[in-house]
PDB file of C-alpha atoms in Angstrom:
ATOM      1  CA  UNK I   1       0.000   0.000   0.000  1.00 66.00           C
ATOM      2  CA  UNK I   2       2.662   2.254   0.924  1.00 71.00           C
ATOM      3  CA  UNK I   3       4.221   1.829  -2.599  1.00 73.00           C
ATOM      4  CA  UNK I   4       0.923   2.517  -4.046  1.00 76.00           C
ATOM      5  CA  UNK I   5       0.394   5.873  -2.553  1.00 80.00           C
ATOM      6  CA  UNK I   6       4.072   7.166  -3.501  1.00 78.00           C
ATOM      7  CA  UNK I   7       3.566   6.242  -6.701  1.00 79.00           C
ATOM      8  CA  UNK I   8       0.168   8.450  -6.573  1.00 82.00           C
ATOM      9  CA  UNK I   9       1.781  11.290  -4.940  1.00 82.00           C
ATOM     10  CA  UNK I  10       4.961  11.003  -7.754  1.00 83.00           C
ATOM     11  CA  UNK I  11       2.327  11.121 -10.654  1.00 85.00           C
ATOM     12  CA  UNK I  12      -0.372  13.174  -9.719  1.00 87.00           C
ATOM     13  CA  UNK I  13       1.095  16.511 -10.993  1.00 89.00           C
ATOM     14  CA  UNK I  14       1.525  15.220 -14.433  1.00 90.00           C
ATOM     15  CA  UNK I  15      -2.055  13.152 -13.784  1.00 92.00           C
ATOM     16  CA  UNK I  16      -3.744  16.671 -13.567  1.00 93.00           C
ATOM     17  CA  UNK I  17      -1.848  18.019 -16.652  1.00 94.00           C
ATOM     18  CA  UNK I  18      -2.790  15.518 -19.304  1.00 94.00           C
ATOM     19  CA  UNK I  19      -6.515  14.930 -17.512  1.00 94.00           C
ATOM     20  CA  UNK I  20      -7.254  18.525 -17.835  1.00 94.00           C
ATOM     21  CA  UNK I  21      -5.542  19.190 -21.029  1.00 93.00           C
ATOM     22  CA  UNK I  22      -7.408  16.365 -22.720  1.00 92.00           C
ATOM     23  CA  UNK I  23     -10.550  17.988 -20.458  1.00 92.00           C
ATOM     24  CA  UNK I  24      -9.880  21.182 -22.087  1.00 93.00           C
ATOM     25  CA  UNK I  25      -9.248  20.101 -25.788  1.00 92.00           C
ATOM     26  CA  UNK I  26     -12.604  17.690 -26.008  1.00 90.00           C
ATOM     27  CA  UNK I  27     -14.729  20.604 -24.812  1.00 90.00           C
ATOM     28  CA  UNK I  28     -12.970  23.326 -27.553  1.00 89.00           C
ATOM     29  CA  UNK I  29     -13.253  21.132 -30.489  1.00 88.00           C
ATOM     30  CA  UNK I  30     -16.938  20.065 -29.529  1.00 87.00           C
ATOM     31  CA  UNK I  31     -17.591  23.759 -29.488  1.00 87.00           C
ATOM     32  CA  UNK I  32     -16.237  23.811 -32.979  1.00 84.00           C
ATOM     33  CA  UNK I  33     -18.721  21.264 -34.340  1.00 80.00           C
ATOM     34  CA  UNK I  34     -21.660  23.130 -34.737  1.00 79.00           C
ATOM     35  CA  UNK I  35     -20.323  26.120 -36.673  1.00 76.00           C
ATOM     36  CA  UNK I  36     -18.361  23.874 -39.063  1.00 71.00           C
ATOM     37  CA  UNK I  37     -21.294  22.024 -40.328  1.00 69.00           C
ATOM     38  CA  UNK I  38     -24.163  25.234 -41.147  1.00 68.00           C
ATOM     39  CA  UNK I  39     -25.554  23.702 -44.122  1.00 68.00           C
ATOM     40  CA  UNK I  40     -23.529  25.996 -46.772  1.00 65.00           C
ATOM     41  CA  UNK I  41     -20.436  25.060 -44.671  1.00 66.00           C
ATOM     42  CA  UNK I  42     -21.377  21.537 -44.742  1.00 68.00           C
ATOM     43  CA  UNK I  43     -22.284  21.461 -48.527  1.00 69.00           C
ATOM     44  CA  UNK I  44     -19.118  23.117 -49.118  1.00 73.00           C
ATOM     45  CA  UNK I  45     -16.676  20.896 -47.126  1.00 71.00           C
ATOM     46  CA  UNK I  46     -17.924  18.139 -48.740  1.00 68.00           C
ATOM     47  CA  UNK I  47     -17.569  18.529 -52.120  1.00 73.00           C
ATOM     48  CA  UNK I  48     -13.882  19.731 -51.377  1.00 71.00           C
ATOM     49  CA  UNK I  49     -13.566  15.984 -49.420  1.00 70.00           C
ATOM     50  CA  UNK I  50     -14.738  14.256 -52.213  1.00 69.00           C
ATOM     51  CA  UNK I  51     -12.211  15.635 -54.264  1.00 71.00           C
ATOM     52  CA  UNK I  52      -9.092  14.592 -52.439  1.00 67.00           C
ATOM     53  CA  UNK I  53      -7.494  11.242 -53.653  1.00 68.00           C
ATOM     54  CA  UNK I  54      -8.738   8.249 -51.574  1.00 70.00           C
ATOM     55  CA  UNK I  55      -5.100   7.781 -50.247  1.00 66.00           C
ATOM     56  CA  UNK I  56      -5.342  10.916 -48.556  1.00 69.00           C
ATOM     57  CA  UNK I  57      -8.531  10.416 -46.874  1.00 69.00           C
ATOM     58  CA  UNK I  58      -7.296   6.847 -45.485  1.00 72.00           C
ATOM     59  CA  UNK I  59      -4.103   8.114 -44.367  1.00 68.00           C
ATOM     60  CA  UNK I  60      -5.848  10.926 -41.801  1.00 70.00           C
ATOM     61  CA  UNK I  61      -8.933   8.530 -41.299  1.00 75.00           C
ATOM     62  CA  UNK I  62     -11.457  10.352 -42.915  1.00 73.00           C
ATOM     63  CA  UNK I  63     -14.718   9.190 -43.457  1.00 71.00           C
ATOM     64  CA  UNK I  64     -17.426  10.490 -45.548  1.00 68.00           C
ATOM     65  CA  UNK I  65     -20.012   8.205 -45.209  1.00 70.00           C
ATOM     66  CA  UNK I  66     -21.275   5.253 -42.717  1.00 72.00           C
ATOM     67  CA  UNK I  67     -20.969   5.583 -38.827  1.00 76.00           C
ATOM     68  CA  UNK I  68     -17.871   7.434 -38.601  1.00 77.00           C
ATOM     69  CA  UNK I  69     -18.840  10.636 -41.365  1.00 77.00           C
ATOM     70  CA  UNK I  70     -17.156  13.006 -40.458  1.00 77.00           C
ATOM     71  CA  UNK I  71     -20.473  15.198 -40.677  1.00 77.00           C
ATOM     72  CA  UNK I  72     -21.948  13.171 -38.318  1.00 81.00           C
ATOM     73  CA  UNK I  73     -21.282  14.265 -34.473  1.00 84.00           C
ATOM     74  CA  UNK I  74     -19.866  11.015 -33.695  1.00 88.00           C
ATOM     75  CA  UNK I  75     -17.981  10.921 -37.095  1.00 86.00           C
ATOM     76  CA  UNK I  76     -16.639  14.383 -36.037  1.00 86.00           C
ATOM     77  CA  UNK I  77     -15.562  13.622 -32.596  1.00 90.00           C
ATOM     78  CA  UNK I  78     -13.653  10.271 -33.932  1.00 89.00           C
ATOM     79  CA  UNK I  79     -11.665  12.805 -36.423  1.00 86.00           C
ATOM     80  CA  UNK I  80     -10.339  15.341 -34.303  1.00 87.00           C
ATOM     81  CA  UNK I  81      -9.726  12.289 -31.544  1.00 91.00           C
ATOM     82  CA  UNK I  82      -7.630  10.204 -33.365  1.00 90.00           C
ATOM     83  CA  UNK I  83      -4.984  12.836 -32.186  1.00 91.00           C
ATOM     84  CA  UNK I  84      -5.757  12.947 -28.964  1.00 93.00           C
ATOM     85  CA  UNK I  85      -5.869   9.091 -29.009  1.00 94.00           C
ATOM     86  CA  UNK I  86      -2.189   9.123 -30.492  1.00 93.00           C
ATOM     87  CA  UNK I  87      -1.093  11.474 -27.041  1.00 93.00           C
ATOM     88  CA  UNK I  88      -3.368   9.223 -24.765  1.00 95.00           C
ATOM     89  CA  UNK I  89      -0.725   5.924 -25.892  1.00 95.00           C
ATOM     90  CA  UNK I  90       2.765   8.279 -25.482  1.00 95.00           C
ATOM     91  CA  UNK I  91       1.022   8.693 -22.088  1.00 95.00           C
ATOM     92  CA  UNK I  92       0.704   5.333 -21.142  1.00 95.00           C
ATOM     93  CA  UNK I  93       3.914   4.041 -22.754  1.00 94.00           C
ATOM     94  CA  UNK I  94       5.712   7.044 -20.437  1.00 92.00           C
ATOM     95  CA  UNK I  95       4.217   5.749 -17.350  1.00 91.00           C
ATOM     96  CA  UNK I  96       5.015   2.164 -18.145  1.00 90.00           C
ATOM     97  CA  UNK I  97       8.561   3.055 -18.898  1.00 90.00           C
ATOM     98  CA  UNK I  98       9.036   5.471 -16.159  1.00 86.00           C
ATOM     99  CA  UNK I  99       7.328   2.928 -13.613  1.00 81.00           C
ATOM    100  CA  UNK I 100      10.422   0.995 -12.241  1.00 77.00           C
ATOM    101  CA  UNK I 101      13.368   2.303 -13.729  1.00 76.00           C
ATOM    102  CA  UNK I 102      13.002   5.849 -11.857  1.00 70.00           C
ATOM    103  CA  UNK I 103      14.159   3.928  -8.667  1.00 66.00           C
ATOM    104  CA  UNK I 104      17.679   3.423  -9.967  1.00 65.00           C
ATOM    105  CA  UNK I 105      18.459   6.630 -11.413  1.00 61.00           C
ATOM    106  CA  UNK I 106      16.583   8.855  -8.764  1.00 61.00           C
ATOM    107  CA  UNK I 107      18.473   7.169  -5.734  1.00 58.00           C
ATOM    108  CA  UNK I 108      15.852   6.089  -4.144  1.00 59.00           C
ATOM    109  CA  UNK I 109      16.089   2.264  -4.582  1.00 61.00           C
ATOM    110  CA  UNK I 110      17.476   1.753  -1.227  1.00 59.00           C
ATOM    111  CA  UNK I 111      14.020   2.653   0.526  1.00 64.00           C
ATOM    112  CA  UNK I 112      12.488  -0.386  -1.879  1.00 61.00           C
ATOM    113  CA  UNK I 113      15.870  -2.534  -0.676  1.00 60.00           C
ATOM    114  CA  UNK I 114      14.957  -1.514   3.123  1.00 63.00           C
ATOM    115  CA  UNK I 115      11.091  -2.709   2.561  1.00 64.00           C
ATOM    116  CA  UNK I 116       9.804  -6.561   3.406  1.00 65.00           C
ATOM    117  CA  UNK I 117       8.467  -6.895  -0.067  1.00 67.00           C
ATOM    118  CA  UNK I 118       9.450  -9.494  -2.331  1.00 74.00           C
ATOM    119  CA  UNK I 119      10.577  -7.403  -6.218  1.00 74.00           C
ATOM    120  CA  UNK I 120       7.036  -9.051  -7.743  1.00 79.00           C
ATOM    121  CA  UNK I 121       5.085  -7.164  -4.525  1.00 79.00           C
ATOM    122  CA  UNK I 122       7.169  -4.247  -5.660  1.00 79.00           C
ATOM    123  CA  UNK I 123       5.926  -5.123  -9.460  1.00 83.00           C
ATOM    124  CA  UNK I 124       2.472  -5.683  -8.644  1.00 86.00           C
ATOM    125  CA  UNK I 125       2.149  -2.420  -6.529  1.00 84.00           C
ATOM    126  CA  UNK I 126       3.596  -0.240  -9.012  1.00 87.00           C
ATOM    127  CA  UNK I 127       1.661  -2.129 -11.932  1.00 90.00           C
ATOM    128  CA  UNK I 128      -1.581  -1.839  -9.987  1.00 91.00           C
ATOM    129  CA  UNK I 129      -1.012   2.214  -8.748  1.00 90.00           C
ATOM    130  CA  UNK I 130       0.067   3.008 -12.819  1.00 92.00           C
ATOM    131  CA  UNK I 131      -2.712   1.256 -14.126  1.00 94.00           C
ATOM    132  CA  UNK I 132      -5.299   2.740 -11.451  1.00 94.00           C
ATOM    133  CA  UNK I 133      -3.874   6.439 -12.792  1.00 94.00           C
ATOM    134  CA  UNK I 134      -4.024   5.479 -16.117  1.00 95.00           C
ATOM    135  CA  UNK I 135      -7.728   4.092 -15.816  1.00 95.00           C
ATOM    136  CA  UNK I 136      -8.721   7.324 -13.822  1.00 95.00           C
ATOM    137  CA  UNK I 137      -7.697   9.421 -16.573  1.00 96.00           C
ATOM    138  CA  UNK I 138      -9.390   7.814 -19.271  1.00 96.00           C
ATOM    139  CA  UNK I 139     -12.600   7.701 -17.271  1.00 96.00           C
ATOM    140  CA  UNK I 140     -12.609  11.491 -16.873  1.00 95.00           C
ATOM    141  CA  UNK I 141     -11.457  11.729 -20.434  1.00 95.00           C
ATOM    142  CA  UNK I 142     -14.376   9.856 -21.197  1.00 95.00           C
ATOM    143  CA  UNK I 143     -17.045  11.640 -18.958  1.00 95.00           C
ATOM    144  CA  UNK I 144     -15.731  14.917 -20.375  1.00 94.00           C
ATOM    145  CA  UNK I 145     -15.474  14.484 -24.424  1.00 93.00           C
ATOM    146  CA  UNK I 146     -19.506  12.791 -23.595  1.00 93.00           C
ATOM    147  CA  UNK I 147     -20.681  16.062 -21.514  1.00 92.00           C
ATOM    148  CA  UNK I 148     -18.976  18.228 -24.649  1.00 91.00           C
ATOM    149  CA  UNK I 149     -20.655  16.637 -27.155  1.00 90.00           C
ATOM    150  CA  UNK I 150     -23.631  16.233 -25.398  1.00 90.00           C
ATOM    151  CA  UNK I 151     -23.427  20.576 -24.756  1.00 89.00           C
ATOM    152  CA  UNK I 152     -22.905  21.284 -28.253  1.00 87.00           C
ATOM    153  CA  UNK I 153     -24.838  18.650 -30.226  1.00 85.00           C
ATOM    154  CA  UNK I 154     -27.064  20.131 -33.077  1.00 81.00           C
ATOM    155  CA  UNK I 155     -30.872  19.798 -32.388  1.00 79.00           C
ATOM    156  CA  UNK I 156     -31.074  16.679 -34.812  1.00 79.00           C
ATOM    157  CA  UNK I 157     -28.580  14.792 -33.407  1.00 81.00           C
ATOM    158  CA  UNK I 158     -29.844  11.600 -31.705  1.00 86.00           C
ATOM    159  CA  UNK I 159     -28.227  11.219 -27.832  1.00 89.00           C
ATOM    160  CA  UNK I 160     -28.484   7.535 -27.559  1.00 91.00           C
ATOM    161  CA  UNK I 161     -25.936   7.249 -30.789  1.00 90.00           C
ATOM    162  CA  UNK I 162     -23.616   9.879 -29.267  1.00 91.00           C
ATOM    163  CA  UNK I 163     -23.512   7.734 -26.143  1.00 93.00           C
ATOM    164  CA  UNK I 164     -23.187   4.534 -27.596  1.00 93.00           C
ATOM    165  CA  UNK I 165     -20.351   5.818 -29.902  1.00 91.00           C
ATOM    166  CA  UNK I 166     -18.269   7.666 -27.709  1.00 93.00           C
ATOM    167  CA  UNK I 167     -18.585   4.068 -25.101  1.00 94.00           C
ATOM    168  CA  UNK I 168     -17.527   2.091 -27.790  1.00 93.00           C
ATOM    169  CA  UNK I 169     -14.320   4.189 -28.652  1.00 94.00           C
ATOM    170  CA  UNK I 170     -13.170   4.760 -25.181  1.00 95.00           C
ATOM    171  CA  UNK I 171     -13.869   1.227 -24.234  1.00 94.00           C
ATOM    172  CA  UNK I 172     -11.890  -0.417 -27.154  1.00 94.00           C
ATOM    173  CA  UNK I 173      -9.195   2.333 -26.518  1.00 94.00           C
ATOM    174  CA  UNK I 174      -8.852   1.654 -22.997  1.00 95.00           C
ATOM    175  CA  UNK I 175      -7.222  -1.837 -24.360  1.00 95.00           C
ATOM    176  CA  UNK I 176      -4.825  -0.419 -26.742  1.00 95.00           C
ATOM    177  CA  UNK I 177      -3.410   2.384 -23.157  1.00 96.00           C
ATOM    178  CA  UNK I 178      -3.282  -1.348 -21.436  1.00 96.00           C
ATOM    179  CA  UNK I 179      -1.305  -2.764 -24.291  1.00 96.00           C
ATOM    180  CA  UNK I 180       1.070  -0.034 -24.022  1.00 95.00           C
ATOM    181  CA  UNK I 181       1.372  -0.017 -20.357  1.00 95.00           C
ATOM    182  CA  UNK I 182       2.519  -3.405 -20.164  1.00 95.00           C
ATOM    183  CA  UNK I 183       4.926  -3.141 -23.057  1.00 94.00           C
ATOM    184  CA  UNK I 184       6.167   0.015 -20.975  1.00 91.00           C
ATOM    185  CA  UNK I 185       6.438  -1.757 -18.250  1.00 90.00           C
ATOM    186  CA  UNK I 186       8.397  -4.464 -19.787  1.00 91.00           C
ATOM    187  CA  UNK I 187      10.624  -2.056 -21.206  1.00 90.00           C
ATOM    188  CA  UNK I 188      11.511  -0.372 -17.429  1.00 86.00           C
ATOM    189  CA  UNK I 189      12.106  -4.009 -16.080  1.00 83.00           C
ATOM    190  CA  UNK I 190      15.220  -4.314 -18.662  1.00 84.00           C
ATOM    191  CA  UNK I 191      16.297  -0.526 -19.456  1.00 80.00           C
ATOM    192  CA  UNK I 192      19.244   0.916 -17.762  1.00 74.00           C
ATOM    193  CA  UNK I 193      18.285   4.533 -16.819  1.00 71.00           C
ATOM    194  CA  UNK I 194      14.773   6.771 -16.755  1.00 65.00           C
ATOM    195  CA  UNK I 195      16.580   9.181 -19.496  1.00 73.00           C
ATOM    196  CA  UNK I 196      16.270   6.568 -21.663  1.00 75.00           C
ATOM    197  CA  UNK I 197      12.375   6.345 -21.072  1.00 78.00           C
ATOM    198  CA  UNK I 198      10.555   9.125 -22.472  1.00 81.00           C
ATOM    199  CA  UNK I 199      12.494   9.002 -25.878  1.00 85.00           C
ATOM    200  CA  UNK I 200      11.548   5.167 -25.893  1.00 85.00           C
ATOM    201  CA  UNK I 201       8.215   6.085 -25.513  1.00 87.00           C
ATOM    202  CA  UNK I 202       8.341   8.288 -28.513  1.00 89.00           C
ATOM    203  CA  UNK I 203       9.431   5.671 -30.749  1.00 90.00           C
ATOM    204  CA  UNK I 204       7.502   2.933 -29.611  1.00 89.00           C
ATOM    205  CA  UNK I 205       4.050   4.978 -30.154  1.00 91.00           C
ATOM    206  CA  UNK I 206       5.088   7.009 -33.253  1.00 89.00           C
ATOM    207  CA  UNK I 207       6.842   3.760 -35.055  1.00 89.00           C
ATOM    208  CA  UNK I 208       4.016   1.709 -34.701  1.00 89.00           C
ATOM    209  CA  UNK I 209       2.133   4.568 -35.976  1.00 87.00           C
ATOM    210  CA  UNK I 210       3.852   5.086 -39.341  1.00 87.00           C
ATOM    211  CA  UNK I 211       4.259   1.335 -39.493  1.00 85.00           C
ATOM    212  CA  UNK I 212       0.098   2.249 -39.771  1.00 81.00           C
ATOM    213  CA  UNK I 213       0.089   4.118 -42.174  1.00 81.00           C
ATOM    214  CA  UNK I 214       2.999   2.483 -44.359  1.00 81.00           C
ATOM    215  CA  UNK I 215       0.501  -0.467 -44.219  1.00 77.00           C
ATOM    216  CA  UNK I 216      -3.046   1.077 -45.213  1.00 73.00           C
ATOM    217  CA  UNK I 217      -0.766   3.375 -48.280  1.00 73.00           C
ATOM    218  CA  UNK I 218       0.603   0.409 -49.990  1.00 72.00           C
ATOM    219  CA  UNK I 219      -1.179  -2.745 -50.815  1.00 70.00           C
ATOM    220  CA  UNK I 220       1.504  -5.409 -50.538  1.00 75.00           C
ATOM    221  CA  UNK I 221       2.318  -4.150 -47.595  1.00 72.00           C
ATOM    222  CA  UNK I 222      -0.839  -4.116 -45.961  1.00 72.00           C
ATOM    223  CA  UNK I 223      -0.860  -6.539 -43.414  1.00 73.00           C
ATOM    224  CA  UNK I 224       1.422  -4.137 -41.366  1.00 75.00           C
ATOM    225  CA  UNK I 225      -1.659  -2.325 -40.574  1.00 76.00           C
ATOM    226  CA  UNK I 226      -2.668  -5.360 -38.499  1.00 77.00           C
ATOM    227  CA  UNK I 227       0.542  -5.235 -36.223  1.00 83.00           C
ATOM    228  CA  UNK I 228      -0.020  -1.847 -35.346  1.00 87.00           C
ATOM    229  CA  UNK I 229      -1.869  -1.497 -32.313  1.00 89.00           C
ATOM    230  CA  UNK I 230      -2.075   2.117 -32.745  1.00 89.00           C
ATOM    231  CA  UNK I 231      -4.232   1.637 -36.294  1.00 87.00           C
ATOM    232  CA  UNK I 232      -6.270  -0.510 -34.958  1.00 88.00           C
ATOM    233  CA  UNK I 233      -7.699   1.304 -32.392  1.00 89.00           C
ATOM    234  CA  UNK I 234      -8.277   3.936 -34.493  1.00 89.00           C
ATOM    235  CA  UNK I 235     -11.482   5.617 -33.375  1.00 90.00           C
ATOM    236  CA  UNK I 236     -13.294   6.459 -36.707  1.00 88.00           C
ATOM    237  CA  UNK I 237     -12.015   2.375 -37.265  1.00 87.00           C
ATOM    238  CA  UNK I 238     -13.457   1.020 -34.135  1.00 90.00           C
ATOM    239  CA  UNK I 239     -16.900   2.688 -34.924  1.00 89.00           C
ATOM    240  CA  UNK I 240     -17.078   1.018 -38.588  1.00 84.00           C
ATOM    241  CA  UNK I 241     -15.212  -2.688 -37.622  1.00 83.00           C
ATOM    242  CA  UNK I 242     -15.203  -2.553 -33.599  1.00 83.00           C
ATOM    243  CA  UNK I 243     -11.858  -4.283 -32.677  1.00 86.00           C
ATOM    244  CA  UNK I 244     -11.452  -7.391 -33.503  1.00 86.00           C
ATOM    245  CA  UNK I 245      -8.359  -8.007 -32.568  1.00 86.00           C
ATOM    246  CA  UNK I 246      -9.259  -7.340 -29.214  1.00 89.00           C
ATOM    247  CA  UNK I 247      -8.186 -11.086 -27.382  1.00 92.00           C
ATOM    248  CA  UNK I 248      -4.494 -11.093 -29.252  1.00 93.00           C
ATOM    249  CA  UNK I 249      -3.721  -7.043 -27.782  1.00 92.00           C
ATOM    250  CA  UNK I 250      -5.115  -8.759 -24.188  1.00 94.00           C
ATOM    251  CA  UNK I 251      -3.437 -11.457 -24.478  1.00 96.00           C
ATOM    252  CA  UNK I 252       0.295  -9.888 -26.036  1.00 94.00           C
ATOM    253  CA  UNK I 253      -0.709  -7.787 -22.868  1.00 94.00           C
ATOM    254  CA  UNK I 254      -0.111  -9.946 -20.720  1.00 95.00           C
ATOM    255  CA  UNK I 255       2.626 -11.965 -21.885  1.00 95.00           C
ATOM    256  CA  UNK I 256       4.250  -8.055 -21.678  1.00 94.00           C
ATOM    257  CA  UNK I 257       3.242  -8.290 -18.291  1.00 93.00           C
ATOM    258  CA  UNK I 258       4.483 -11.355 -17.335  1.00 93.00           C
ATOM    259  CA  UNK I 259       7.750 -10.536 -18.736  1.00 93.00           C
ATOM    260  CA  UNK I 260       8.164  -8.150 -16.769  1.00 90.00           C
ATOM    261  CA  UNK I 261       8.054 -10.201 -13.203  1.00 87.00           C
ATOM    262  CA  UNK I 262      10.836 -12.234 -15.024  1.00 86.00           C
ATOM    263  CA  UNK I 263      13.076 -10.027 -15.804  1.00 85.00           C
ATOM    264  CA  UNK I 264      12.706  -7.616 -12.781  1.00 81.00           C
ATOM    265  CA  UNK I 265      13.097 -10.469 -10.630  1.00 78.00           C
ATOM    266  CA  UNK I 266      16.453 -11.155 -12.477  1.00 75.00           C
ATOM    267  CA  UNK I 267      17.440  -7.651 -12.489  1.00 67.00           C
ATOM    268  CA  UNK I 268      20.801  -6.152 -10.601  1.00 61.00           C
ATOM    269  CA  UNK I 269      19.973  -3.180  -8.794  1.00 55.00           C
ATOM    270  CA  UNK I 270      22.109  -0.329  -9.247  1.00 52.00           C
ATOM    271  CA  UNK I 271      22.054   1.686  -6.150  1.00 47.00           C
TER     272      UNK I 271
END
């Protein structure tokens, strides 16, 4: 327990950053929404859409038809998301990575040396506090991009769909944070210094990103797409196909996870 709460009191300064920011972001671009899409504007953006080359509109995810239109207030939100999505993963990659490796180069791994926990207790409470932030702010996240939609929604726009929508991306979303949060985690159990963390983090997010995109530009090499864990969970993707591959990111989850009690059990501390 007393791991738990110092890993609380460590992250909850950067905790209120990113839940605020994200907070603060969902509510401006749900403002947006109904000024963009008057009927001129609408009629307007549209035909300028249809005109770009299909390549273009798969590569930033945009839809023009079917449950995630982009004229749609669902369709909208899953647009202009997909970016915050992207930060939400560097996120929870950073506070895998940062999770057990901080100990070392902080100086501080003699209080965990002085403690009658085993290293998996030290694991598990670390796992469990990290995970516990990370769920909190994707819960707010959630509450706060529904209560901005639901503000600015146009008078046609059915509530039920908004809810079910905005669920169904945060739900499937929440897997993809998990997947990275293990694979951070994984990551800290092996990697020799916390400077080495946030740039790690970077690449991990942003190279299975482009390996996304590299995937849904060029045909042969489209089954990169389905390694990327980062297109997959694409929102305006989860609203037309759901996630399918839902089990094999739970279950390459774990196997991060488990990893990780192996080789921090193995580690040598460097105090």
């Amino acid at each position: 327990m007393i791991l738990f709460k110092m890993e609380w009191k460590k992250q909850y300064k950067s905790f209120l950053i990113w839940t605020l920011l994200f907070m603060f972001l969902s509510l401006g671009f749900s403002a947006i929404y109904p000024q963009m899409f008057t009927p001129a504007l609408k009629d307007s953006m549209d035909i300028m859409l249809k005109s770009l080359p299909d390549s273009m509109l798969k590569t930033f995810n945009i839809a023009l038809s079917g449950p995630a239109s982009m004229f749609e207030p669902v369709g909208f939100f899953a647009y202009y998301f997909q970016y915050l999505y992207l930060a939400a993963c560097i996120y929870a990659s950073l506070l895998g990575t940062q999770a057990l490796i901080n100990e070392e180069s902080e100086g501080t791994i003699d209080f965990l040396y002085a403690q009658p926990l085993s290293r998996s207790a030290i694991l598990f409470s670390k796992f469990i506090a990290n995970f516990t932030i990370l769920s909190t702010f994707w819960l707010l996240s959630a509450l706060a991009s529904l209560g901005s939609l639901l503000l600015f929604r146009m008078s046609g726009d059915p509530i039920q769909e908004i809810i079910n929508g905005v669920t169904k991306i945060y739900l499937y979303e929440w897997l993809i944070l998990f997947f990275f949060l293990t694979l951070g985690f994984f990551i800290s159990s092996i990697l020799k210094h916390a400077r080495h963390a946030t740039s790690l983090s970077l690449a991990l997010v942003f190279g299975f990103y482009l390996l996304g995109i590299v995937g849904d530009l060029l045909e042969k090499l489209n089954f990169l797409s389905q390694w990327s864990p980062v297109q997959i969970g694409v929102p305006s993707s989860i609203l037309n196909n759901g996630l399918d591959a839902a089990p094999i990111v739970f279950l390459f989850s774990l196997v991060f996870l488990t990893a990780s009690f192996y080789c921090y059990r193995k580690r040598d501390f460097q105090s």
